[in-house]
Short mmCIF file of C-alpha atoms and ligand atoms in Angstrom, two decimals:
data_model
loop_
_atom_site.label_atom_id
_atom_site.label_comp_id
_atom_site.label_asym_id
_atom_site.label_seq_id
_atom_site.Cartn_x
_atom_site.Cartn_y
_atom_site.Cartn_z
CA MET V 1 40.73 181.41 207.14
CA GLU V 2 37.04 180.90 205.24
CA LEU V 3 34.34 180.88 207.90
CA LEU V 4 30.89 179.19 207.64
CA THR V 5 27.66 180.59 208.53
CA ILE V 6 26.00 177.98 210.59
CA GLY V 7 23.63 177.11 207.90
CA ALA V 8 26.21 176.78 205.25
CA PHE V 9 27.89 174.24 208.03
CA ALA V 10 24.93 172.48 209.06
CA ARG V 11 23.92 171.80 205.51
CA ALA V 12 27.63 170.45 205.08
CA ALA V 13 27.35 168.54 208.52
CA ARG V 14 24.52 167.33 207.62
CA LEU V 15 23.37 168.61 211.21
CA SER V 16 20.36 170.99 212.00
CA PRO V 17 21.63 174.69 213.14
CA LYS V 18 19.55 173.67 216.46
CA ALA V 19 21.63 170.48 217.22
CA LEU V 20 24.60 172.21 216.72
CA ARG V 21 23.49 175.48 218.80
CA LEU V 22 23.27 172.54 221.37
CA TYR V 23 26.56 170.83 220.79
CA ASP V 24 28.00 174.76 221.09
CA GLU V 25 26.40 174.58 224.83
CA LEU V 26 27.87 171.07 225.49
CA GLY V 27 31.43 171.99 224.55
CA LEU V 28 31.24 169.14 221.72
CA LEU V 29 32.03 171.61 219.69
CA ARG V 30 32.39 175.38 219.41
CA PRO V 31 32.09 177.70 216.67
CA ALA V 32 35.13 179.13 214.85
CA GLU V 33 33.74 182.11 216.05
CA VAL V 34 31.59 183.93 217.46
CA ASP V 35 30.16 187.42 216.74
CA PRO V 36 30.49 189.91 219.37
CA VAL V 37 27.57 192.21 218.72
CA SER V 38 25.05 189.93 216.43
CA GLY V 39 26.03 186.08 218.45
CA TYR V 40 26.15 184.41 215.09
CA ARG V 41 27.56 181.35 215.04
CA ARG V 42 30.38 180.82 212.52
CA TYR V 43 32.50 177.49 211.92
CA ALA V 44 35.98 176.71 209.77
CA ALA V 45 35.50 174.30 207.41
CA GLY V 46 38.30 172.11 209.56
CA GLN V 47 35.96 171.83 212.10
CA LEU V 48 33.79 169.13 209.21
CA GLU V 49 35.42 166.62 210.32
CA ARG V 50 34.83 166.40 214.27
CA ALA V 51 31.00 167.71 213.41
CA ARG V 52 30.70 164.35 211.23
CA LEU V 53 31.79 162.55 213.54
CA VAL V 54 29.19 163.88 216.12
CA ALA V 55 26.20 163.03 213.45
CA TRP V 56 27.42 159.48 213.15
CA LEU V 57 27.62 158.81 216.79
CA ARG V 58 24.26 160.43 217.78
CA ARG V 59 23.24 158.04 214.57
CA LEU V 60 24.67 154.90 217.09
CA GLY V 61 22.53 155.90 220.07
CA MET V 62 25.44 157.21 221.62
CA PRO V 63 24.38 159.63 224.73
CA LEU V 64 26.24 163.34 224.24
CA ALA V 65 28.23 162.80 227.15
CA ARG V 66 29.60 159.70 225.64
CA ILE V 67 30.32 161.47 222.73
CA ARG V 68 31.81 164.08 224.68
CA SER V 69 34.40 161.49 226.10
CA VAL V 70 35.16 159.67 222.26
CA LEU V 71 36.07 163.11 220.92
CA ALA V 72 38.87 164.02 223.56
CA LEU V 73 40.58 160.59 222.93
CA GLU V 74 43.67 159.10 220.35
CA PRO V 75 41.87 157.39 217.09
CA GLY V 76 42.99 154.14 218.43
CA ALA V 77 41.36 154.84 221.79
CA ALA V 78 38.60 156.11 220.53
CA ALA V 79 38.20 153.26 218.20
CA VAL V 80 38.53 150.73 221.44
CA GLU V 81 35.81 152.96 223.30
CA VAL V 82 32.96 153.08 219.96
CA ALA V 83 33.49 149.15 220.40
CA ALA V 84 33.36 148.80 224.35
CA TYR V 85 29.42 151.36 223.95
CA TRP V 86 28.43 149.02 221.02
CA GLU V 87 29.18 145.74 222.77
CA ARG V 88 27.18 147.07 225.51
CA VAL V 89 24.26 147.63 223.51
CA ARG V 90 24.21 144.60 222.26
CA ALA V 91 24.48 142.83 225.76
CA GLU V 92 21.22 144.94 226.58
CA THR V 93 19.32 144.10 223.23
CA GLU V 94 19.96 140.77 223.84
CA ALA V 95 18.05 140.86 227.31
CA ARG V 96 15.08 142.59 225.99
CA ARG V 97 14.89 140.67 223.12
CA GLN V 98 13.82 137.93 225.19
CA LEU V 99 12.08 140.10 227.72
CA ALA V 100 10.12 140.77 223.79
CA ALA V 101 9.81 137.19 222.62
CA PHE V 102 8.37 136.62 225.84
CA LEU V 103 5.42 139.36 226.02
CA VAL V 104 4.58 138.24 222.15
CA ASP V 105 3.52 134.62 223.56
CA HIS V 106 1.81 136.18 226.36
CA LEU V 107 -0.04 138.78 224.56
CA SER V 108 -0.99 136.55 221.77
CA GLY V 109 -2.20 133.94 224.27
CA ARG V 110 0.78 131.27 222.68
CA SER V 111 2.14 131.30 226.08
CA THR V 112 -0.95 129.64 227.09
CA THR V 113 -1.36 127.15 224.18
CA MET V 114 2.08 126.31 225.18
CA GLU V 115 1.56 125.35 228.71
CA HIS V 116 -1.61 123.24 227.47
CA THR V 117 0.89 121.27 225.20
CA THR V 118 3.71 120.42 226.97
CA GLY V 119 2.27 121.18 230.36
CA ALA V 120 4.95 121.87 233.19
CA LEU V 121 8.67 121.85 232.62
CA ARG V 122 10.02 118.64 234.02
CA VAL V 123 13.57 119.34 235.76
CA ALA V 124 16.17 117.11 236.85
CA TYR V 125 18.57 118.66 239.35
CA ALA V 126 21.44 118.32 241.38
CA ALA V 127 23.38 120.79 244.47
CA GLY V 128 26.63 120.39 246.21
CA SER V 129 28.85 122.50 247.83
CA ASP V 130 32.18 121.92 249.53
CA ARG V 131 34.54 124.00 252.24
CA GLY V 132 37.64 122.99 249.91
CA LEU V 133 41.64 122.50 250.83
CA VAL V 134 42.79 125.66 252.65
CA ARG V 135 39.76 127.70 253.28
CA GLU V 136 38.57 127.04 257.44
CA ARG V 137 34.78 127.80 256.51
CA ASN V 138 32.65 127.51 253.70
CA ASP V 139 30.53 130.50 253.00
CA ASP V 140 29.56 129.12 249.85
CA CYS V 141 26.03 127.90 249.01
CA ALA V 142 23.73 125.21 247.18
CA TYR V 143 20.97 124.36 246.60
CA ALA V 144 18.54 122.00 244.38
CA GLY V 145 14.73 121.90 244.89
CA PRO V 146 11.81 121.63 243.12
CA GLY V 147 11.10 124.88 240.69
CA LEU V 148 14.78 126.08 242.07
CA VAL V 149 18.11 125.75 241.79
CA ALA V 150 20.69 128.29 242.84
CA VAL V 151 24.31 129.16 244.61
CA ALA V 152 25.55 132.08 246.60
CA ASP V 153 29.08 132.99 247.56
CA GLY V 154 29.00 134.46 251.08
CA MET V 155 31.75 137.01 251.92
CA GLY V 156 32.34 138.83 255.48
CA PRO V 157 33.19 137.97 259.23
CA GLN V 158 32.31 135.34 261.30
CA GLY V 159 29.93 133.18 259.33
CA GLY V 160 28.60 136.37 258.64
CA GLY V 161 28.77 135.23 254.55
CA GLN V 162 27.11 132.25 254.77
CA GLN V 163 24.15 133.85 256.79
CA ALA V 164 23.46 136.10 253.66
CA GLY V 165 24.03 133.65 251.17
CA GLU V 166 21.40 130.66 253.47
CA ALA V 167 18.94 134.12 253.71
CA ALA V 168 19.11 134.81 249.39
CA ILE V 169 18.29 131.15 248.82
CA ALA V 170 15.94 130.78 251.41
CA ALA V 171 13.92 133.88 250.21
CA LEU V 172 13.17 132.63 246.67
CA ARG V 173 12.78 128.67 247.88
CA GLY V 174 9.62 130.07 249.15
CA LEU V 175 8.51 131.98 246.56
CA GLU V 176 5.09 130.97 245.11
CA ALA V 177 4.35 131.59 241.05
CA PRO V 178 1.23 131.00 239.95
CA ALA V 179 1.42 129.68 236.19
CA GLY V 180 2.89 132.42 233.70
CA GLU V 181 3.22 134.71 236.37
CA LEU V 182 6.66 133.87 236.73
CA LEU V 183 8.39 137.28 236.02
CA ASN V 184 6.08 139.41 238.30
CA ALA V 185 6.04 137.32 241.12
CA LEU V 186 10.28 137.72 240.84
CA GLU V 187 10.06 141.22 240.71
CA ASP V 188 8.65 141.90 243.81
CA ALA V 189 10.73 139.06 246.03
CA LEU V 190 13.21 140.58 244.19
CA ALA V 191 12.48 144.30 245.51
CA GLY V 192 13.72 143.40 249.10
CA LEU V 193 15.42 140.59 249.14
CA ASP V 194 18.87 142.75 249.14
CA ALA V 195 17.30 144.80 252.75
CA GLU V 196 16.47 140.60 254.58
CA VAL V 197 19.88 139.65 253.42
CA GLY V 198 21.05 142.35 255.23
CA ALA V 199 19.22 141.81 258.50
CA ALA V 200 19.94 137.98 258.40
CA SER V 201 23.38 138.10 258.55
CA GLY V 202 23.20 141.15 260.96
CA LEU V 203 27.27 142.07 260.49
CA PRO V 204 28.32 145.28 258.85
CA GLY V 205 30.32 143.84 256.07
CA ALA V 206 28.67 140.64 255.12
CA GLY V 207 26.79 140.02 251.67
CA THR V 208 26.41 137.46 249.35
CA THR V 209 26.15 136.90 245.07
CA LEU V 210 23.47 135.06 244.33
CA THR V 211 22.93 132.90 241.29
CA ALA V 212 19.74 131.52 240.91
CA VAL V 213 17.70 128.95 238.09
CA LEU V 214 14.09 129.30 239.33
CA TRP V 215 11.05 127.49 237.20
CA SER V 216 7.29 127.13 236.97
CA GLY V 217 4.43 125.94 234.92
CA SER V 218 6.44 126.27 231.05
CA GLN V 219 8.80 129.47 232.35
CA LEU V 220 12.23 129.29 233.75
CA ALA V 221 14.20 132.25 234.89
CA LEU V 222 17.59 133.27 235.46
CA VAL V 223 18.30 135.52 238.54
CA HIS V 224 21.83 137.21 239.09
CA ILE V 225 24.04 139.34 240.91
CA GLY V 226 28.28 139.28 242.01
CA ASP V 227 30.51 136.85 240.19
CA SER V 228 28.73 133.55 240.69
CA ARG V 229 28.08 132.28 237.18
CA ALA V 230 25.69 130.64 235.23
CA TYR V 231 26.75 128.22 232.00
CA LEU V 232 23.77 126.79 229.26
CA LEU V 233 25.18 123.64 227.67
CA ARG V 234 22.83 122.79 224.72
CA ASP V 235 23.04 120.88 221.18
CA GLY V 236 26.97 120.16 223.02
CA GLU V 237 28.00 123.72 223.22
CA LEU V 238 28.65 125.17 226.73
CA LEU V 239 27.72 128.98 226.44
CA ARG V 240 28.30 130.95 229.38
CA ILE V 241 24.77 133.07 229.75
CA THR V 242 25.71 135.59 232.52
CA HIS V 243 27.78 138.53 233.21
CA ASP V 244 30.54 138.83 236.29
CA HIS V 245 29.65 142.05 238.21
CA THR V 246 33.34 142.55 239.04
CA LEU V 247 35.54 145.38 238.43
CA VAL V 248 37.96 143.62 235.75
CA GLN V 249 34.80 142.73 233.96
CA SER V 250 33.42 146.36 233.84
CA MET V 251 37.02 147.54 233.20
CA VAL V 252 37.04 144.97 229.58
CA ASP V 253 33.19 145.95 229.27
CA GLU V 254 34.75 149.90 228.63
CA GLY V 255 38.26 148.61 226.66
CA ARG V 256 40.44 149.51 229.53
CA LEU V 257 41.84 146.44 230.11
CA THR V 258 41.82 142.78 227.95
CA LEU V 259 40.63 139.34 228.81
CA ALA V 260 43.84 138.14 229.41
CA GLU V 261 44.70 140.97 231.78
CA ALA V 262 41.48 140.57 234.03
CA ALA V 263 42.98 137.05 234.96
CA SER V 264 46.00 138.49 236.69
CA HIS V 265 44.74 141.73 237.69
CA PRO V 266 45.94 142.37 241.24
CA GLN V 267 41.22 143.56 242.15
CA ARG V 268 39.69 140.90 240.63
CA THR V 269 38.06 140.13 242.63
CA LEU V 270 36.62 142.77 243.28
CA LEU V 271 33.01 142.97 243.12
CA VAL V 272 30.99 146.45 241.56
CA ARG V 273 27.30 144.44 242.38
CA ALA V 274 26.09 141.83 245.52
CA LEU V 275 23.74 141.36 247.85
CA THR V 276 25.12 143.72 250.75
CA GLY V 277 22.10 144.69 252.97
CA SER V 278 22.33 147.98 252.01
CA GLY V 279 18.61 147.81 250.51
CA ASP V 280 19.89 149.62 247.12
CA SER V 281 20.95 146.22 245.38
CA ARG V 282 18.84 144.23 242.90
CA PRO V 283 19.98 140.99 241.27
CA ASP V 284 19.29 141.21 237.05
CA VAL V 285 16.30 139.13 235.89
CA SER V 286 15.30 137.27 232.69
CA LEU V 287 13.11 134.57 231.77
CA HIS V 288 14.54 131.98 229.13
CA ALA V 289 13.30 129.98 226.70
CA ALA V 290 13.47 126.05 228.13
CA ARG V 291 14.51 122.91 226.09
CA PRO V 292 14.70 119.55 226.78
CA GLY V 293 18.26 118.21 226.77
CA ASP V 294 19.14 121.38 228.17
CA ARG V 295 22.00 121.53 231.15
CA TYR V 296 22.43 124.35 233.66
CA LEU V 297 25.10 124.61 235.65
CA LEU V 298 25.40 127.74 238.28
CA CYS V 299 28.88 127.78 240.88
CA SER V 300 30.80 129.85 242.52
CA ASP V 301 34.11 130.98 241.74
CA GLY V 302 35.53 128.53 243.52
CA LEU V 303 34.93 126.64 240.41
CA SER V 304 34.94 129.05 237.82
CA ARG V 305 38.20 130.45 238.60
CA TRP V 306 40.36 127.53 239.02
CA ALA V 307 38.71 124.86 236.46
CA ALA V 308 39.51 125.73 232.34
CA GLU V 309 36.32 126.23 230.69
CA GLU V 310 37.10 123.23 228.51
CA GLN V 311 37.25 121.13 231.61
CA LEU V 312 33.66 121.90 232.64
CA HIS V 313 32.73 121.78 228.73
CA ALA V 314 33.68 118.05 229.82
CA VAL V 315 32.37 117.19 232.31
CA LEU V 316 28.81 118.54 231.64
CA ALA V 317 28.65 116.78 228.51
CA ALA V 318 29.71 113.21 229.85
CA ALA V 319 27.81 113.07 233.61
CA PRO V 320 25.26 110.85 233.46
CA ASP V 321 23.32 112.87 235.42
CA PRO V 322 22.78 115.68 237.87
CA ALA V 323 24.06 114.49 241.05
CA GLU V 324 27.17 112.61 239.01
CA ALA V 325 27.55 116.74 237.44
CA VAL V 326 28.12 118.14 240.33
CA ARG V 327 30.58 115.26 242.24
CA ARG V 328 32.62 115.52 239.17
CA LEU V 329 33.11 119.15 239.65
CA ILE V 330 34.28 119.45 242.64
CA ALA V 331 36.54 116.64 242.60
CA LEU V 332 37.70 119.14 239.33
CA ALA V 333 38.21 122.44 241.96
CA HIS V 334 39.46 119.39 244.46
CA GLY V 335 41.92 119.19 241.28
CA ALA V 336 43.57 122.46 240.73
CA GLY V 337 44.30 122.34 244.82
CA ALA V 338 40.68 124.37 245.91
CA PRO V 339 41.87 127.79 247.31
CA ASP V 340 38.38 128.72 247.51
CA ASN V 341 35.46 127.16 248.26
CA VAL V 342 32.70 125.36 246.11
CA ALA V 343 29.37 125.70 245.40
CA CYS V 344 27.58 124.26 242.23
CA ALA V 345 24.43 123.54 241.11
CA VAL V 346 23.09 121.72 238.09
CA ALA V 347 20.01 121.40 236.44
CA ASP V 348 18.57 118.81 233.43
CA VAL V 349 15.01 120.37 231.80
CA LEU V 350 13.89 116.53 230.71
CA PRO V 351 11.66 115.72 227.31
CA GLY V 352 7.95 114.61 228.05
CA VAL V 353 5.36 116.24 229.91
CA ALA V 354 4.39 116.66 233.57
CA GLY V 355 1.55 114.23 234.51
CA ALA V 356 -1.78 115.81 235.37
CA GLN V 357 -2.23 118.97 233.42
CA ALA V 358 -0.95 116.88 230.21
CA ALA V 359 -3.15 114.27 230.62
CA THR V 360 -5.99 116.74 230.73
CA GLY V 361 -5.12 119.03 227.96
MN1 LIG E 401 34.38 132.35 246.34
#
């Protein structure tokens, strides 16, 4: 077998000798031979393909630990793993893109200008919750009021779930965000939210999901943890804008399960994240550009699990106002047998401006 020196192999693989030494230490790519006296590493020509794959995956930004697991897979399974990795990068980049756009506006003073010209957002809203046809108790909560719409799906014994859900929503209701400070105010409020929820329910095993839309001035933010969902109807299209924090969704993300398999998986309701009072759970939070004509739907899984997305779309597109949309959505869950509690909230971003600020701006 012809062996290459580390320098020759590095040139052929387009990796540095330093990188090759690191990959050896991490067990990613062992030299074919290490001279017992000099310690010189030599590589076989047949190892080039593996080395190039490592180099390509590094260029993709994949962490070394994840590369090691890709290298251990058959090509087909490795392809699925790379696709899953890229989907996650894409989702994270999208969240960061929104934050970057907000910061550019903020730092260039455009957000201030925007508030003077467009004034505060005007939003119409409604919310409703229903026990359904099977459950004995309603542990879902829904809220709609000035500056906030929210749903929470509580879980746990003796009504603790409902207390947890109500506490989570109450914490956001009291939020005071000065103009342009919504994100900062939220970050502060969410830091202690999980512990607050735990203290409010007072029962071990109680917890809740929380999905909320908040607005202040011209800013609109989304808060989300668990498997309740937020959808956005914009330009006639319905988009889901939250990611389920469920075990099956993470298996789909990792390429270990298809969407169809996830829908019938025995553990499909198992959450990987929720507010459980342990003190270390924290919802995702993001700012969104609000556009007149946008309609937001927040709902618990008691609606999204039993109604098809096309049905939600049809109701949201046709209902004349949020209150009517909420009535029709709860009727939709009943039409599917309403096996679970249902909560939903609908918020419309209205055209035009809100009085005082616009009149002076
Ligand atoms: Mn539920």
